[in-house]
Amino acid sequence: ARPAIVQCYCYLLESFESNAASTNHAIVKMLYRVSSKLAMTPIMFQISFFITVRKILAAPKMDIYKDLQKFAGFIVRRFVTALKESPMICIDTLFWKTTDDVVAIDVGYDQDKIPGKKQAVTWTPPEESELRQLFEKWLDKAQAVDICDMIAQDMTTSTDKQRMDVKKKILELGLVAPENQHILKKKPKSAADWLPDEREALRSLYEEYRYERDPVALIQEKLDTKTRKKIVKELENLLGVRKADLDPSRSIWTKDEDEELRILYEHRSETHSGDALLEAIQDKLPKARTVKEIKDALVRLKLRRDESSSEH
């Protein structure tokens, strides 16, 4: 319910004595639906409306006013109940209320309880430091990409910062001079984030860097208009690479170790299965590996099903 529309109905009800009975019936039906059916009774707690309510209750007890007086009594009872719980509601009667105001009254003015209410965004020192670093990183590409969007996607110290949060913080920190603020304007997204030649380059770069500690960082240096998140997502979609296999903290296997693991798996799977197979492979590997490391490597090589994903 829009406050402006509710105000119009309340204004029309002020002339209830001269309105046609059908008009009053339509007004009450609408206001009752808003206040009761939509559970937005506090939207009616307004002093000018209460003046009308007082006139309605003081009117003669006649059939033409029956619905009006019943509705007026309903609003008064609801207001008295709300007033007992929160005396400060008297101040709210001076103003017409928004939907957020109505919810705030219902939950007792506790902002943390308001459903869907966006809380003030806070920035920790590490987040500010990363923001400054990412700003420098993307600044020279500001004409080609949406710099605020790229920074929001690239942040690792925070996952809840949106594009607008980043823009506000950049301005707050004074990282952009007033005459250059146009570089922060939102840019339309292209129809295809990845062009065919970019996807082909991604395939090639992944094969080149897949055995490095942080392949995504090295790929990003070559594809400098793509964020880390976009590269990870495209590798998942294009090549079926798991996020875990791109984590810099993962266990690293060389190309030769992968090949040796593949051979051992093919040979031992003929006579072993389950945990026994993993233990047999573990015994033969020249470098000590845990069973979990072997499992993860077999999944990465697509020789074993990813049990973690099948559980969801």
Tab-separated table of C-alpha atoms in Angstrom:
chain	number	residue	atom	x	y	z
A	1	ALA	CA	0.000	0.000	0.000
A	2	ARG	CA	1.387	3.377	-0.994
A	3	PRO	CA	1.069	6.090	1.676
A	4	ALA	CA	0.039	8.675	-0.922
A	5	ILE	CA	-2.938	6.540	-1.977
A	6	VAL	CA	-3.974	5.929	1.638
A	7	GLN	CA	-3.824	9.699	2.232
A	8	CYS	CA	-6.199	10.303	-0.686
A	9	TYR	CA	-8.727	7.838	0.716
A	10	CYS	CA	-8.484	9.421	4.168
A	11	TYR	CA	-8.913	12.894	2.679
A	12	LEU	CA	-12.013	11.732	0.808
A	13	LEU	CA	-13.421	10.229	4.008
A	14	GLU	CA	-13.302	13.654	5.696
A	15	SER	CA	-16.472	14.525	3.774
A	16	PHE	CA	-18.229	11.289	4.799
A	17	GLU	CA	-21.404	13.166	5.735
A	18	SER	CA	-21.892	14.453	2.185
A	19	ASN	CA	-20.524	11.391	0.380
A	20	ALA	CA	-22.809	8.894	-1.274
A	21	ALA	CA	-23.285	5.720	0.767
A	22	SER	CA	-21.600	3.718	-1.995
A	23	THR	CA	-18.559	6.030	-1.840
A	24	ASN	CA	-18.197	5.626	1.914
A	25	HIS	CA	-18.580	1.860	1.553
A	26	ALA	CA	-15.804	1.736	-1.065
A	27	ILE	CA	-13.490	3.875	1.084
A	28	VAL	CA	-13.976	1.751	4.191
A	29	LYS	CA	-13.568	-1.452	2.248
A	30	MET	CA	-10.240	-0.246	0.853
A	31	LEU	CA	-8.909	1.116	4.160
A	32	TYR	CA	-9.972	-2.028	6.020
A	33	ARG	CA	-8.154	-4.158	3.479
A	34	VAL	CA	-4.976	-2.100	3.931
A	35	SER	CA	-5.091	-1.976	7.720
A	36	SER	CA	-6.313	-5.506	8.448
A	37	LYS	CA	-5.872	-7.812	5.487
A	38	LEU	CA	-2.423	-6.395	4.677
A	39	ALA	CA	-1.555	-6.078	8.388
A	40	MET	CA	-0.691	-2.378	8.037
A	41	THR	CA	-2.945	-0.864	10.691
A	42	PRO	CA	-0.252	1.628	11.901
A	43	ILE	CA	-0.451	3.384	8.532
A	44	MET	CA	-3.791	4.770	9.766
A	45	PHE	CA	-2.294	6.227	12.955
A	46	GLN	CA	-2.301	9.853	11.798
A	47	ILE	CA	-3.735	12.803	13.664
A	48	SER	CA	-5.763	14.239	10.767
A	49	PHE	CA	-7.355	10.829	10.229
A	50	PHE	CA	-8.102	10.558	13.961
A	51	ILE	CA	-10.010	13.860	13.722
A	52	THR	CA	-12.204	12.234	11.069
A	53	VAL	CA	-12.543	9.122	13.259
A	54	ARG	CA	-13.757	11.280	16.153
A	55	LYS	CA	-16.414	12.877	13.906
A	56	ILE	CA	-17.525	9.455	12.667
A	57	LEU	CA	-17.907	8.089	16.206
A	58	ALA	CA	-19.823	11.239	17.235
A	59	ALA	CA	-22.253	10.892	14.313
A	60	PRO	CA	-25.757	9.557	14.930
A	61	LYS	CA	-26.109	5.768	15.120
A	62	MET	CA	-27.632	5.271	11.679
A	63	ASP	CA	-27.420	2.456	9.171
A	64	ILE	CA	-25.622	4.660	6.649
A	65	TYR	CA	-22.782	5.176	9.160
A	66	LYS	CA	-22.726	1.651	10.539
A	67	ASP	CA	-19.700	0.428	8.538
A	68	LEU	CA	-17.843	3.693	9.118
A	69	GLN	CA	-18.317	3.560	12.883
A	70	LYS	CA	-17.372	-0.099	13.030
A	71	PHE	CA	-14.141	0.625	11.157
A	72	ALA	CA	-13.404	3.714	13.276
A	73	GLY	CA	-13.808	1.652	16.464
A	74	PHE	CA	-11.472	-0.987	15.044
A	75	ILE	CA	-8.733	1.629	14.402
A	76	VAL	CA	-9.126	3.170	17.865
A	77	ARG	CA	-8.825	-0.214	19.579
A	78	ARG	CA	-5.689	-1.058	17.586
A	79	PHE	CA	-4.153	2.325	18.417
A	80	VAL	CA	-4.830	1.965	22.149
A	81	THR	CA	-3.188	-1.475	22.118
A	82	ALA	CA	-0.145	-0.155	20.261
A	83	LEU	CA	0.044	2.875	22.590
A	84	LYS	CA	0.322	0.623	25.656
A	85	GLU	CA	3.267	-1.198	24.102
A	86	SER	CA	5.009	1.923	22.809
A	87	PRO	CA	4.003	5.364	24.188
A	88	MET	CA	6.337	7.025	21.664
A	89	ILE	CA	3.826	6.151	18.958
A	90	CYS	CA	2.052	9.440	19.779
A	91	ILE	CA	4.845	11.287	17.996
A	92	ASP	CA	4.294	9.163	14.884
A	93	THR	CA	0.694	10.382	14.633
A	94	LEU	CA	2.066	13.728	13.411
A	95	PHE	CA	3.293	12.134	10.190
A	96	TRP	CA	2.027	9.922	7.418
A	97	LYS	CA	3.937	6.672	7.507
A	98	THR	CA	5.856	4.671	4.919
A	99	THR	CA	5.830	0.889	4.750
A	100	ASP	CA	9.130	0.796	6.665
A	101	ASP	CA	7.618	3.001	9.384
A	102	VAL	CA	4.687	0.610	9.731
A	103	VAL	CA	7.007	-2.369	10.145
A	104	ALA	CA	9.153	-0.429	12.637
A	105	ILE	CA	6.094	0.288	14.781
A	106	ASP	CA	5.066	-3.368	14.659
A	107	VAL	CA	8.495	-4.614	15.814
A	108	GLY	CA	9.001	-1.889	18.403
A	109	TYR	CA	11.346	0.447	16.529
A	110	ASP	CA	14.188	-2.095	16.672
A	111	GLN	CA	15.956	-1.517	13.337
A	112	ASP	CA	17.746	-4.864	13.512
A	113	LYS	CA	14.391	-6.664	13.429
A	114	ILE	CA	12.937	-4.900	10.421
A	115	PRO	CA	12.625	-7.491	7.623
A	116	GLY	CA	14.552	-6.504	4.533
A	117	LYS	CA	15.931	-3.354	6.168
A	118	LYS	CA	19.401	-2.710	4.837
A	119	GLN	CA	21.778	-2.023	7.687
A	120	ALA	CA	24.491	0.604	7.541
A	121	VAL	CA	27.530	-0.744	5.731
A	122	THR	CA	30.682	-0.770	7.830
A	123	TRP	CA	34.250	-1.097	6.573
A	124	THR	CA	37.077	-2.643	8.568
A	125	PRO	CA	40.669	-1.373	8.164
A	126	PRO	CA	41.681	-4.489	6.137
A	127	GLU	CA	38.680	-3.940	3.834
A	128	GLU	CA	39.589	-0.290	3.310
A	129	SER	CA	43.187	-1.271	2.587
A	130	GLU	CA	42.081	-3.836	0.004
A	131	LEU	CA	39.692	-1.309	-1.541
A	132	ARG	CA	42.575	1.130	-2.050
A	133	GLN	CA	44.738	-1.581	-3.641
A	134	LEU	CA	41.958	-2.730	-5.972
A	135	PHE	CA	41.145	0.846	-6.899
A	136	GLU	CA	44.753	1.334	-8.044
A	137	LYS	CA	44.606	-1.966	-9.896
A	138	TRP	CA	41.465	-1.135	-11.889
A	139	LEU	CA	41.945	2.622	-12.265
A	140	ASP	CA	43.713	2.486	-15.629
A	141	LYS	CA	40.922	0.265	-16.993
A	142	ALA	CA	38.094	2.519	-15.817
A	143	GLN	CA	37.156	3.546	-19.360
A	144	ALA	CA	36.620	-0.057	-20.447
A	145	VAL	CA	35.050	-1.646	-17.366
A	146	ASP	CA	32.737	-0.756	-14.492
A	147	ILE	CA	35.436	-0.088	-11.908
A	148	CYS	CA	33.104	-0.217	-8.885
A	149	ASP	CA	31.588	-3.514	-9.992
A	150	MET	CA	35.038	-5.006	-10.625
A	151	ILE	CA	36.270	-3.993	-7.172
A	152	ALA	CA	33.155	-5.430	-5.477
A	153	GLN	CA	33.676	-8.757	-7.255
A	154	ASP	CA	37.410	-8.847	-6.595
A	155	MET	CA	37.279	-8.214	-2.840
A	156	THR	CA	38.472	-11.138	-0.728
A	157	THR	CA	38.318	-9.535	2.734
A	158	SER	CA	34.558	-9.017	2.368
A	159	THR	CA	31.740	-10.781	0.520
A	160	ASP	CA	28.854	-8.463	1.433
A	161	LYS	CA	29.964	-5.247	-0.269
A	162	GLN	CA	27.859	-4.254	-3.262
A	163	ARG	CA	28.721	-1.948	-6.146
A	164	MET	CA	27.045	1.069	-4.520
A	165	ASP	CA	28.854	0.405	-1.221
A	166	VAL	CA	32.171	0.470	-3.072
A	167	LYS	CA	31.309	3.685	-4.900
A	168	LYS	CA	30.294	5.467	-1.698
A	169	LYS	CA	33.483	4.391	0.060
A	170	ILE	CA	35.687	5.514	-2.829
A	171	LEU	CA	34.084	8.954	-2.677
A	172	GLU	CA	34.280	9.031	1.114
A	173	LEU	CA	38.017	8.251	1.019
A	174	GLY	CA	38.561	10.932	-1.620
A	175	LEU	CA	40.206	8.504	-4.028
A	176	VAL	CA	38.634	10.311	-6.980
A	177	ALA	CA	38.758	14.057	-7.565
A	178	PRO	CA	35.334	15.720	-8.096
A	179	GLU	CA	36.089	16.411	-11.774
A	180	ASN	CA	36.881	12.705	-12.359
A	181	GLN	CA	33.870	11.141	-10.656
A	182	HIS	CA	32.428	10.213	-14.052
A	183	ILE	CA	34.735	7.161	-14.057
A	184	LEU	CA	32.574	5.672	-11.285
A	185	LYS	CA	29.379	5.746	-13.335
A	186	LYS	CA	27.696	2.416	-13.902
A	187	LYS	CA	28.486	0.968	-17.316
A	188	PRO	CA	26.065	-1.269	-19.225
A	189	LYS	CA	27.037	-4.913	-19.239
A	190	SER	CA	27.872	-6.400	-22.589
A	191	ALA	CA	25.547	-9.006	-24.023
A	192	ALA	CA	28.264	-11.622	-23.588
A	193	ASP	CA	30.804	-11.258	-20.793
A	194	TRP	CA	33.063	-13.791	-22.504
A	195	LEU	CA	33.760	-13.613	-26.214
A	196	PRO	CA	34.719	-16.801	-28.100
A	197	ASP	CA	38.384	-15.778	-28.385
A	198	GLU	CA	38.465	-14.959	-24.663
A	199	ARG	CA	37.139	-18.407	-23.814
A	200	GLU	CA	39.765	-19.982	-26.052
A	201	ALA	CA	42.457	-17.904	-24.338
A	202	LEU	CA	41.114	-19.022	-20.955
A	203	ARG	CA	41.390	-22.688	-21.959
A	204	SER	CA	44.960	-22.189	-23.090
A	205	LEU	CA	45.992	-20.189	-20.032
A	206	TYR	CA	44.477	-22.723	-17.642
A	207	GLU	CA	46.436	-25.541	-19.269
A	208	GLU	CA	49.576	-23.416	-18.964
A	209	TYR	CA	49.115	-22.438	-15.313
A	210	ARG	CA	47.014	-25.238	-13.824
A	211	TYR	CA	49.963	-26.643	-11.842
A	212	GLU	CA	50.937	-23.273	-10.358
A	213	ARG	CA	50.081	-22.302	-6.797
A	214	ASP	CA	47.556	-19.638	-7.879
A	215	PRO	CA	46.586	-20.231	-11.522
A	216	VAL	CA	43.706	-17.733	-11.374
A	217	ALA	CA	46.010	-14.840	-10.442
A	218	LEU	CA	48.312	-15.664	-13.358
A	219	ILE	CA	45.374	-15.956	-15.757
A	220	GLN	CA	44.012	-12.621	-14.518
A	221	GLU	CA	47.295	-10.934	-15.380
A	222	LYS	CA	46.720	-11.957	-19.008
A	223	LEU	CA	42.962	-11.348	-19.085
A	224	ASP	CA	43.155	-8.031	-17.282
A	225	THR	CA	39.518	-7.008	-17.787
A	226	LYS	CA	38.206	-10.072	-15.945
A	227	THR	CA	37.791	-10.315	-12.195
A	228	ARG	CA	38.951	-13.323	-10.216
A	229	LYS	CA	35.346	-14.331	-9.546
A	230	LYS	CA	34.469	-14.233	-13.239
A	231	ILE	CA	37.491	-16.352	-14.146
A	232	VAL	CA	36.685	-18.944	-11.471
A	233	LYS	CA	33.037	-19.086	-12.550
A	234	GLU	CA	33.919	-19.455	-16.241
A	235	LEU	CA	36.444	-22.205	-15.499
A	236	GLU	CA	33.671	-24.031	-13.626
A	237	ASN	CA	31.213	-23.616	-16.498
A	238	LEU	CA	33.620	-24.127	-19.385
A	239	LEU	CA	35.958	-26.833	-18.110
A	240	GLY	CA	34.207	-28.188	-15.046
A	241	VAL	CA	37.033	-27.065	-12.759
A	242	ARG	CA	36.061	-27.073	-9.089
A	243	LYS	CA	36.643	-24.016	-6.911
A	244	ALA	CA	38.649	-26.227	-4.550
A	245	ASP	CA	41.102	-26.983	-7.371
A	246	LEU	CA	41.735	-23.246	-7.827
A	247	ASP	CA	42.291	-22.466	-4.151
A	248	PRO	CA	45.889	-21.278	-3.584
A	249	SER	CA	45.926	-23.203	-0.281
A	250	ARG	CA	45.174	-26.539	-1.960
A	251	SER	CA	47.605	-29.435	-2.185
A	252	ILE	CA	49.762	-28.992	-5.334
A	253	TRP	CA	50.413	-31.839	-7.759
A	254	THR	CA	52.867	-31.651	-10.660
A	255	LYS	CA	52.003	-32.839	-14.142
A	256	ASP	CA	54.238	-35.913	-13.696
A	257	GLU	CA	52.530	-36.729	-10.385
A	258	ASP	CA	49.140	-36.479	-12.052
A	259	GLU	CA	50.235	-38.897	-14.754
A	260	GLU	CA	51.638	-41.324	-12.184
A	261	LEU	CA	48.422	-41.155	-10.179
A	262	ARG	CA	46.391	-41.827	-13.302
A	263	ILE	CA	48.460	-44.934	-14.115
A	264	LEU	CA	48.303	-46.247	-10.545
A	265	TYR	CA	44.549	-45.740	-10.453
A	266	GLU	CA	44.011	-47.634	-13.720
A	267	HIS	CA	46.190	-50.540	-12.575
A	268	ARG	CA	45.008	-50.825	-8.969
A	269	SER	CA	41.295	-50.327	-9.728
A	270	GLU	CA	41.338	-53.742	-11.435
A	271	THR	CA	42.004	-55.481	-8.113
A	272	HIS	CA	40.979	-52.954	-5.455
A	273	SER	CA	38.020	-50.697	-4.691
A	274	GLY	CA	36.888	-48.167	-2.129
A	275	ASP	CA	39.274	-47.317	0.695
A	276	ALA	CA	41.467	-50.277	-0.161
A	277	LEU	CA	42.099	-48.759	-3.591
A	278	LEU	CA	43.068	-45.408	-2.097
A	279	GLU	CA	45.433	-47.083	0.391
A	280	ALA	CA	47.023	-49.153	-2.374
A	281	ILE	CA	47.679	-46.009	-4.400
A	282	GLN	CA	48.955	-44.205	-1.291
A	283	ASP	CA	51.547	-46.954	-0.686
A	284	LYS	CA	52.937	-46.687	-4.205
A	285	LEU	CA	53.170	-42.924	-4.555
A	286	PRO	CA	56.780	-41.701	-4.202
A	287	LYS	CA	55.657	-38.551	-2.369
A	288	ALA	CA	53.690	-38.899	0.837
A	289	ARG	CA	50.041	-37.977	0.274
A	290	THR	CA	47.016	-38.193	2.541
A	291	VAL	CA	43.969	-40.176	1.460
A	292	LYS	CA	42.033	-36.905	1.168
A	293	GLU	CA	44.677	-35.405	-1.143
A	294	ILE	CA	44.482	-38.494	-3.321
A	295	LYS	CA	40.668	-38.338	-3.389
A	296	ASP	CA	40.712	-34.659	-4.376
A	297	ALA	CA	43.275	-35.280	-7.109
A	298	LEU	CA	41.239	-38.165	-8.544
A	299	VAL	CA	38.159	-35.935	-8.635
A	300	ARG	CA	40.145	-33.192	-10.347
A	301	LEU	CA	41.336	-35.687	-12.960
A	302	LYS	CA	37.710	-36.843	-13.334
A	303	LEU	CA	38.655	-40.400	-12.358
A	304	ARG	CA	36.418	-40.318	-9.302
A	305	ARG	CA	33.012	-38.808	-8.565
A	306	ASP	CA	32.892	-35.719	-6.350
A	307	GLU	CA	31.119	-37.100	-3.277
A	308	SER	CA	30.740	-33.662	-1.664
A	309	SER	CA	28.694	-32.270	-4.585
A	310	SER	CA	26.494	-35.361	-4.817
A	311	GLU	CA	25.380	-34.874	-1.216
A	312	HIS	CA	23.701	-31.530	-2.006
